[in-house]
C-alpha positions as a Markdown table, in Angstrom:
| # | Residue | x | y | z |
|---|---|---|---|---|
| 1 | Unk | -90.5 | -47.0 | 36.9 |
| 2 | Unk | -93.0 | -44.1 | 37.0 |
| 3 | Unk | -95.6 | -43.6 | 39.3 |
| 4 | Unk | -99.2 | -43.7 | 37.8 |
| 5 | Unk | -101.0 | -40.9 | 40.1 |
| 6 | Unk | -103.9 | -43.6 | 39.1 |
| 7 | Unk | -102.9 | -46.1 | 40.9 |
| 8 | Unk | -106.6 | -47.8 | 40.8 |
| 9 | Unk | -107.0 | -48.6 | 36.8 |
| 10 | Unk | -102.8 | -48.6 | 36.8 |
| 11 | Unk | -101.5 | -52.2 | 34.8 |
| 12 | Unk | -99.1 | -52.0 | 38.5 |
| 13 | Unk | -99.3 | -50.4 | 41.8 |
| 14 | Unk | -97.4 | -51.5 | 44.9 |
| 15 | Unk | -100.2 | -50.4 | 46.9 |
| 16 | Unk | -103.8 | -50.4 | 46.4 |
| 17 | Unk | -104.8 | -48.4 | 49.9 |
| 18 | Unk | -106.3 | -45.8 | 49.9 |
| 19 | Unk | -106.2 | -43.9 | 53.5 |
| 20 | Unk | -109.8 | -43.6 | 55.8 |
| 21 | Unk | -110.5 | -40.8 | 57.2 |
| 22 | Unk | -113.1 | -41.8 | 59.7 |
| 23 | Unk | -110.4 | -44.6 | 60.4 |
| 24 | Unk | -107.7 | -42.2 | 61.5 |
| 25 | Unk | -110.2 | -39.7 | 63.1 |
| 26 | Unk | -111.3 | -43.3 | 65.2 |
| 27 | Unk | -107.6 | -43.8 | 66.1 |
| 28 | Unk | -106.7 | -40.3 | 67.3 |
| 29 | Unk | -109.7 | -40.3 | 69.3 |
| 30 | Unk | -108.0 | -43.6 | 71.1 |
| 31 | Unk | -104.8 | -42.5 | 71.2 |
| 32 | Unk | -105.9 | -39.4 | 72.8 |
| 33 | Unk | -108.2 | -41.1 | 75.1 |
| 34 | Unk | -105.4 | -44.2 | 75.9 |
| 35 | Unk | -102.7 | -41.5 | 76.5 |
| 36 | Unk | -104.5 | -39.4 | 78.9 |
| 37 | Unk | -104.9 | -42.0 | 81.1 |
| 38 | Unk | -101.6 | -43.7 | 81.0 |
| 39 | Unk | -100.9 | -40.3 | 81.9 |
| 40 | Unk | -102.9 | -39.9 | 84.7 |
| 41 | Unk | -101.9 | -43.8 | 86.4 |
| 42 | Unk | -98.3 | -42.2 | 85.7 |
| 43 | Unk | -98.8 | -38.9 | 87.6 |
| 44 | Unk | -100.9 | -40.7 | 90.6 |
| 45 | Unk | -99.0 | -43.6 | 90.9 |
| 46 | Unk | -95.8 | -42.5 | 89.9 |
| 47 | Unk | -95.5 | -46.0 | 87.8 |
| 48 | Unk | -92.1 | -45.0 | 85.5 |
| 49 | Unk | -92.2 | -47.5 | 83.5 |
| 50 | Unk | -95.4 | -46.2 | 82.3 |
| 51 | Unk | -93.5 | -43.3 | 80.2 |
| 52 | Unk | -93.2 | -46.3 | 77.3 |
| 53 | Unk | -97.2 | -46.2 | 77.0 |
| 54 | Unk | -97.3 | -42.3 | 77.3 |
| 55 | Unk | -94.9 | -41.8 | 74.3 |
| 56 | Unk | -96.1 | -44.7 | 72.2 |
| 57 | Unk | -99.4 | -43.1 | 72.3 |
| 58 | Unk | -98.0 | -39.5 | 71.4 |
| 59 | Unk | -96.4 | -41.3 | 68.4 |
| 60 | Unk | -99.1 | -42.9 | 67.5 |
| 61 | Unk | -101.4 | -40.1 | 67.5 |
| 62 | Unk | -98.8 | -38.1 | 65.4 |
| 63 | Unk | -98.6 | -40.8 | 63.3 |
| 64 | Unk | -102.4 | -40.8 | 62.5 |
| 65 | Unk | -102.1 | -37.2 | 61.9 |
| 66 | Unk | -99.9 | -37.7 | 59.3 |
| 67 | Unk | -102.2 | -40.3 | 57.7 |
| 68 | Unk | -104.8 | -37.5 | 58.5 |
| 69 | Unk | -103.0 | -34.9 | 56.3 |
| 70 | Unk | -101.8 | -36.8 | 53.8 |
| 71 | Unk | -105.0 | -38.6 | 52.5 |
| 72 | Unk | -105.2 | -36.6 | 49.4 |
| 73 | Unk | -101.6 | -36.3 | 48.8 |
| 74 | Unk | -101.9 | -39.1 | 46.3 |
| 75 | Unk | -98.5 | -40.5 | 45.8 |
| 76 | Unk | -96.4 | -38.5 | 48.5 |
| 77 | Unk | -98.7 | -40.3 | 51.5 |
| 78 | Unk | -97.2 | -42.1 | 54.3 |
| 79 | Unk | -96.7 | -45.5 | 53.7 |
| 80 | Unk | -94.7 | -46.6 | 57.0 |
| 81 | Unk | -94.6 | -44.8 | 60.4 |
| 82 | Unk | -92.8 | -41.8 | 60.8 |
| 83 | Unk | -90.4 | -42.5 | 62.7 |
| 84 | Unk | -88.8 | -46.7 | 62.2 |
């Protein structure tokens, strides 16, 4: 089955999303804001199991960077995380 690059007036789509930018601005803003500071309790308190938090937020803010860049890629935008 084809892809209809008009997926809004399409008979089928398996997605009707279309990405936000002010959405995934929002959420890199948090992710950058969230990281930093898990990363400063890490440094000063030298908590390790902190590093989970620190990288989660790196991915996260890759991830909605991704969503960032592809918003008008039309049918080649992410759909699931970039990295499962």
């Amino acid at each position: 089955m084809a892809l209809d690059p008009d997926y809004k007036n399409a008979p089928f789509a398996y997605y009707r999303f279309e990405p936000s930018m002010v959405a995934a601005i929002i959420f890199i803003a948090l992710f950058a804001l969230t990281t930093a500071l898990h990363t400063w309790q890490l440094c000063r308190t030298r908590v390790w199991f902190a590093i989970t938090f620190v990288l989660g937020g790196y991915c996260g803010g890759i991830q909605s960077s991704g969503t960032l860049s592809a918003m008008h890629a039309g049918e080649k935008m992410i759909i699931a995380g970039l990295w499962v």
